[in-house]
Structure formats: C-alpha cells, structure tokens
Amino acid sequence: MKTFELFIDELGISNPSTVQSEVYVLCGCVIDKTDKEDLRIKADQIKFKFWNKTDIVFHSKELGNDENDFAIFKDNLEKKQDFLKDLYALLGSSNFSIFIIILDKTIARQKGWNSTKVIKETARKLFYHFIVWLLGMGRSRGKICIESATAEKDAYYLKEFSYFLSPGAKELAVDYKIIRDIVTSIAFV
C-alpha cells in the first residue's frame, strides 16, 4: 500500500480586511513517501550549489523579490537564471501533485467572512480534495503535514481535519471509517 504525504502552506494573510493582497492561497503538495527523500536530496544539491549549505527554504515571495537568502541574485541575473533552470528541472523531473485553493478576499468581505471563516473554508476544501484524490488512487494512505503558524490557526486545521473523520461529514458519500483508514495522521511542524 502506498503512502502519500500532503504538505500544506499558505500565501498571504487570511484576514479579508487586509489589502496587502486580494487573494489568500492555501497550497498542498502531495508526494509519495518513497519519492520524498530523493526530492530532498536533489533540492539540497541545488541549495549547496548556490549557497554552500542546505538550510535554505524556497519561498516564492523571497525568490521573486531577491530578498533574504535570495539576495545573492539581486545584481546577478545570470546566476538567478542558472538557479531557476536548476529549480525548474527539479520540479519537471519530480513526481508530485499540487492542490491549490485560492480565495478572493473581496468576495469573502462581501460575504462577511472573517479570518477564521477563511481558514476553515480553505482548509476544508483542501482536505476534501486530498481525500478524494486518495480514494481515486486506490489502496493508498495519506498523511498531512502543515507548516504551523499559530496555536489558534492549528486548532482550526485540526477541527476541519476531524470533520472528515466523523460521521457528520456530508461532502463525501463515503463511510467515515474508510476515511479514517486512509488518512492516518496530521502533524504541525
């Protein structure tokens, strides 16, 4: 039986009243547990090539703005293009699936949603899609790993995760016991 891991991170601020960004994005990356180490090794090779260390985090905002660790590219377009070539080759040769939930904060404001509602709704949609994907894969199990933000936000994620493990989940026409068997854990890191 294959085991897939869903890694979740967010982009933007969940509060609809903030205008820093008009969207809130919740992204999930699913990878077969057996492929995870190979992907990490290849990513570490790129990190070592450009930084001589491997504790670099590939954050798109920092990369796009040449900030923090990516400041090495600020005045060196050739070096950045070399890095992007390696990064795109890594992504193109890797076997993973992506789930992206994008929320328009203007619409959320119009509906009267607050930050809590945004987190709950986007988390529920992402978990739903992961569960359906696992069901479609057949004879598979899944684990969820979330980049922890705050205790309050983690509690909302945990509540939405628990929703699908209980008899009350209405979105899926599948017995909750089957879901409990295929989605085996959630971790906050």
PDB file of N, CA, C and O in Angstrom, residues 33-71:
ATOM      1  N   LYS A  33       5.617   8.885  -0.332  1.00  0.00           N
ATOM      2  CA  LYS A  33       6.614   8.841   0.734  1.00  0.00           C
ATOM      3  C   LYS A  33       7.955   8.292   0.241  1.00  0.00           C
ATOM      4  O   LYS A  33       9.010   8.734   0.680  1.00  0.00           O
ATOM      5  N   THR A  34       7.912   7.363  -0.704  1.00  0.00           N
ATOM      6  CA  THR A  34       9.156   6.771  -1.207  1.00  0.00           C
ATOM      7  C   THR A  34       9.932   7.741  -2.097  1.00  0.00           C
ATOM      8  O   THR A  34      11.132   7.576  -2.284  1.00  0.00           O
ATOM      9  N   ASP A  35       9.277   8.762  -2.653  1.00  0.00           N
ATOM     10  CA  ASP A  35       9.945   9.745  -3.503  1.00  0.00           C
ATOM     11  C   ASP A  35      10.451  10.962  -2.722  1.00  0.00           C
ATOM     12  O   ASP A  35      11.224  11.766  -3.247  1.00  0.00           O
ATOM     13  N   LYS A  36      10.016  11.104  -1.484  1.00  0.00           N
ATOM     14  CA  LYS A  36      10.319  12.301  -0.702  1.00  0.00           C
ATOM     15  C   LYS A  36      11.814  12.496  -0.481  1.00  0.00           C
ATOM     16  O   LYS A  36      12.333  13.601  -0.660  1.00  0.00           O
ATOM     17  N   GLU A  37      12.517  11.458  -0.129  1.00  0.00           N
ATOM     18  CA  GLU A  37      13.949  11.579   0.157  1.00  0.00           C
ATOM     19  C   GLU A  37      14.722  11.957  -1.108  1.00  0.00           C
ATOM     20  O   GLU A  37      15.634  12.784  -1.053  1.00  0.00           O
ATOM     21  N   ASP A  38      14.355  11.371  -2.233  1.00  0.00           N
ATOM     22  CA  ASP A  38      15.018  11.701  -3.493  1.00  0.00           C
ATOM     23  C   ASP A  38      14.822  13.177  -3.840  1.00  0.00           C
ATOM     24  O   ASP A  38      15.765  13.856  -4.260  1.00  0.00           O
ATOM     25  N   LEU A  39      13.627  13.674  -3.647  1.00  0.00           N
ATOM     26  CA  LEU A  39      13.338  15.089  -3.909  1.00  0.00           C
ATOM     27  C   LEU A  39      14.152  15.982  -2.972  1.00  0.00           C
ATOM     28  O   LEU A  39      14.715  16.991  -3.401  1.00  0.00           O
ATOM     29  N   ARG A  40      14.241  15.606  -1.708  1.00  0.00           N
ATOM     30  CA  ARG A  40      15.020  16.397  -0.747  1.00  0.00           C
ATOM     31  C   ARG A  40      16.491  16.442  -1.142  1.00  0.00           C
ATOM     32  O   ARG A  40      17.129  17.499  -1.102  1.00  0.00           O
ATOM     33  N   ILE A  41      17.032  15.314  -1.550  1.00  0.00           N
ATOM     34  CA  ILE A  41      18.444  15.254  -1.948  1.00  0.00           C
ATOM     35  C   ILE A  41      18.700  16.159  -3.151  1.00  0.00           C
ATOM     36  O   ILE A  41      19.673  16.930  -3.171  1.00  0.00           O
ATOM     37  N   LYS A  42      17.829  16.088  -4.143  1.00  0.00           N
ATOM     38  CA  LYS A  42      18.004  16.925  -5.336  1.00  0.00           C
ATOM     39  C   LYS A  42      17.881  18.412  -4.993  1.00  0.00           C
ATOM     40  O   LYS A  42      18.628  19.237  -5.520  1.00  0.00           O
ATOM     41  N   ALA A  43      16.936  18.758  -4.121  1.00  0.00           N
ATOM     42  CA  ALA A  43      16.789  20.156  -3.703  1.00  0.00           C
ATOM     43  C   ALA A  43      18.019  20.606  -2.916  1.00  0.00           C
ATOM     44  O   ALA A  43      18.518  21.727  -3.107  1.00  0.00           O
ATOM     45  N   ASP A  44      18.531  19.738  -2.057  1.00  0.00           N
ATOM     46  CA  ASP A  44      19.734  20.071  -1.290  1.00  0.00           C
ATOM     47  C   ASP A  44      20.942  20.283  -2.199  1.00  0.00           C
ATOM     48  O   ASP A  44      21.803  21.119  -1.921  1.00  0.00           O
ATOM     49  N   GLN A  45      21.017  19.547  -3.289  1.00  0.00           N
ATOM     50  CA  GLN A  45      22.119  19.726  -4.239  1.00  0.00           C
ATOM     51  C   GLN A  45      22.071  21.123  -4.854  1.00  0.00           C
ATOM     52  O   GLN A  45      23.102  21.786  -5.010  1.00  0.00           O
ATOM     53  N   ILE A  46      20.877  21.580  -5.179  1.00  0.00           N
ATOM     54  CA  ILE A  46      20.728  22.936  -5.716  1.00  0.00           C
ATOM     55  C   ILE A  46      21.104  23.958  -4.646  1.00  0.00           C
ATOM     56  O   ILE A  46      21.829  24.926  -4.919  1.00  0.00           O
ATOM     57  N   LYS A  47      20.627  23.753  -3.451  1.00  0.00           N
ATOM     58  CA  LYS A  47      20.942  24.690  -2.363  1.00  0.00           C
ATOM     59  C   LYS A  47      22.443  24.765  -2.127  1.00  0.00           C
ATOM     60  O   LYS A  47      23.009  25.849  -1.957  1.00  0.00           O
ATOM     61  N   PHE A  48      23.085  23.626  -2.123  1.00  0.00           N
ATOM     62  CA  PHE A  48      24.529  23.612  -1.872  1.00  0.00           C
ATOM     63  C   PHE A  48      25.285  24.282  -3.019  1.00  0.00           C
ATOM     64  O   PHE A  48      26.269  24.989  -2.793  1.00  0.00           O
ATOM     65  N   LYS A  49      24.817  24.087  -4.238  1.00  0.00           N
ATOM     66  CA  LYS A  49      25.463  24.695  -5.403  1.00  0.00           C
ATOM     67  C   LYS A  49      25.484  26.215  -5.305  1.00  0.00           C
ATOM     68  O   LYS A  49      26.483  26.852  -5.641  1.00  0.00           O
ATOM     69  N   PHE A  50      24.397  26.806  -4.823  1.00  0.00           N
ATOM     70  CA  PHE A  50      24.291  28.260  -4.812  1.00  0.00           C
ATOM     71  C   PHE A  50      24.626  28.904  -3.467  1.00  0.00           C
ATOM     72  O   PHE A  50      25.021  30.063  -3.422  1.00  0.00           O
ATOM     73  N   TRP A  51      24.450  28.167  -2.359  1.00  0.00           N
ATOM     74  CA  TRP A  51      24.668  28.765  -1.044  1.00  0.00           C
ATOM     75  C   TRP A  51      25.734  28.039  -0.207  1.00  0.00           C
ATOM     76  O   TRP A  51      26.022  28.476   0.902  1.00  0.00           O
ATOM     77  N   ASN A  52      26.222  26.902  -0.677  1.00  0.00           N
ATOM     78  CA  ASN A  52      27.164  26.071   0.085  1.00  0.00           C
ATOM     79  C   ASN A  52      26.591  25.610   1.418  1.00  0.00           C
ATOM     80  O   ASN A  52      27.320  25.366   2.376  1.00  0.00           O
ATOM     81  N   LYS A  53      25.287  25.527   1.492  1.00  0.00           N
ATOM     82  CA  LYS A  53      24.584  24.992   2.660  1.00  0.00           C
ATOM     83  C   LYS A  53      23.209  24.530   2.204  1.00  0.00           C
ATOM     84  O   LYS A  53      22.786  24.828   1.082  1.00  0.00           O
ATOM     85  N   THR A  54      22.500  23.810   3.060  1.00  0.00           N
ATOM     86  CA  THR A  54      21.214  23.229   2.637  1.00  0.00           C
ATOM     87  C   THR A  54      20.022  23.701   3.463  1.00  0.00           C
ATOM     88  O   THR A  54      18.913  23.231   3.256  1.00  0.00           O
ATOM     89  N   ASP A  55      20.204  24.638   4.375  1.00  0.00           N
ATOM     90  CA  ASP A  55      19.092  25.079   5.219  1.00  0.00           C
ATOM     91  C   ASP A  55      18.332  26.262   4.614  1.00  0.00           C
ATOM     92  O   ASP A  55      17.768  27.080   5.322  1.00  0.00           O
ATOM     93  N   ILE A  56      18.283  26.324   3.304  1.00  0.00           N
ATOM     94  CA  ILE A  56      17.570  27.374   2.580  1.00  0.00           C
ATOM     95  C   ILE A  56      16.138  26.898   2.327  1.00  0.00           C
ATOM     96  O   ILE A  56      15.907  25.741   1.995  1.00  0.00           O
ATOM     97  N   VAL A  57      15.183  27.799   2.487  1.00  0.00           N
ATOM     98  CA  VAL A  57      13.779  27.486   2.206  1.00  0.00           C
ATOM     99  C   VAL A  57      13.388  28.216   0.930  1.00  0.00           C
ATOM    100  O   VAL A  57      13.599  29.420   0.802  1.00  0.00           O
ATOM    101  N   PHE A  58      12.833  27.477  -0.015  1.00  0.00           N
ATOM    102  CA  PHE A  58      12.429  28.063  -1.293  1.00  0.00           C
ATOM    103  C   PHE A  58      11.077  28.757  -1.149  1.00  0.00           C
ATOM    104  O   PHE A  58      10.034  28.210  -1.485  1.00  0.00           O
ATOM    105  N   HIS A  59      11.084  29.986  -0.653  1.00  0.00           N
ATOM    106  CA  HIS A  59       9.868  30.789  -0.543  1.00  0.00           C
ATOM    107  C   HIS A  59       9.738  31.642  -1.801  1.00  0.00           C
ATOM    108  O   HIS A  59      10.645  32.407  -2.147  1.00  0.00           O
ATOM    109  N   SER A  60       8.603  31.527  -2.470  1.00  0.00           N
ATOM    110  CA  SER A  60       8.422  32.211  -3.749  1.00  0.00           C
ATOM    111  C   SER A  60       8.513  33.728  -3.632  1.00  0.00           C
ATOM    112  O   SER A  60       9.079  34.388  -4.508  1.00  0.00           O
ATOM    113  N   LYS A  61       7.967  34.289  -2.569  1.00  0.00           N
ATOM    114  CA  LYS A  61       7.992  35.752  -2.418  1.00  0.00           C
ATOM    115  C   LYS A  61       9.425  36.248  -2.287  1.00  0.00           C
ATOM    116  O   LYS A  61       9.817  37.223  -2.926  1.00  0.00           O
ATOM    117  N   GLU A  62      10.219  35.561  -1.464  1.00  0.00           N
ATOM    118  CA  GLU A  62      11.614  35.964  -1.278  1.00  0.00           C
ATOM    119  C   GLU A  62      12.401  35.784  -2.574  1.00  0.00           C
ATOM    120  O   GLU A  62      13.216  36.628  -2.934  1.00  0.00           O
ATOM    121  N   LEU A  63      12.140  34.697  -3.272  1.00  0.00           N
ATOM    122  CA  LEU A  63      12.815  34.447  -4.544  1.00  0.00           C
ATOM    123  C   LEU A  63      12.440  35.524  -5.561  1.00  0.00           C
ATOM    124  O   LEU A  63      13.301  36.095  -6.235  1.00  0.00           O
ATOM    125  N   GLY A  64      11.160  35.810  -5.670  1.00  0.00           N
ATOM    126  CA  GLY A  64      10.689  36.803  -6.635  1.00  0.00           C
ATOM    127  C   GLY A  64      11.218  38.200  -6.371  1.00  0.00           C
ATOM    128  O   GLY A  64      11.437  38.982  -7.292  1.00  0.00           O
ATOM    129  N   ASN A  65      11.438  38.517  -5.090  1.00  0.00           N
ATOM    130  CA  ASN A  65      11.908  39.855  -4.716  1.00  0.00           C
ATOM    131  C   ASN A  65      13.405  39.910  -4.431  1.00  0.00           C
ATOM    132  O   ASN A  65      13.908  40.949  -3.985  1.00  0.00           O
ATOM    133  N   ASP A  66      14.109  38.791  -4.643  1.00  0.00           N
ATOM    134  CA  ASP A  66      15.550  38.716  -4.342  1.00  0.00           C
ATOM    135  C   ASP A  66      15.833  39.175  -2.917  1.00  0.00           C
ATOM    136  O   ASP A  66      16.718  39.995  -2.667  1.00  0.00           O
ATOM    137  N   GLU A  67      15.060  38.630  -1.970  1.00  0.00           N
ATOM    138  CA  GLU A  67      15.195  39.003  -0.562  1.00  0.00           C
ATOM    139  C   GLU A  67      15.819  37.867   0.248  1.00  0.00           C
ATOM    140  O   GLU A  67      15.782  36.710  -0.149  1.00  0.00           O
ATOM    141  N   ASN A  68      16.357  38.243   1.393  1.00  0.00           N
ATOM    142  CA  ASN A  68      16.933  37.301   2.353  1.00  0.00           C
ATOM    143  C   ASN A  68      17.966  36.412   1.655  1.00  0.00           C
ATOM    144  O   ASN A  68      18.882  36.942   1.036  1.00  0.00           O
ATOM    145  N   ASP A  69      17.814  35.104   1.718  1.00  0.00           N
ATOM    146  CA  ASP A  69      18.808  34.219   1.100  1.00  0.00           C
ATOM    147  C   ASP A  69      18.925  34.440  -0.408  1.00  0.00           C
ATOM    148  O   ASP A  69      19.971  34.170  -0.997  1.00  0.00           O
ATOM    149  N   PHE A  70      17.868  34.915  -1.026  1.00  0.00           N
ATOM    150  CA  PHE A  70      17.853  35.094  -2.479  1.00  0.00           C
ATOM    151  C   PHE A  70      18.438  36.439  -2.912  1.00  0.00           C
ATOM    152  O   PHE A  70      18.476  36.747  -4.106  1.00  0.00           O
ATOM    153  N   ALA A  71      18.930  37.224  -1.964  1.00  0.00           N
ATOM    154  CA  ALA A  71      19.581  38.492  -2.281  1.00  0.00           C
ATOM    155  C   ALA A  71      20.848  38.270  -3.116  1.00  0.00           C
ATOM    156  O   ALA A  71      21.319  39.203  -3.782  1.00  0.00           O
TER     157      ALA A  71
END
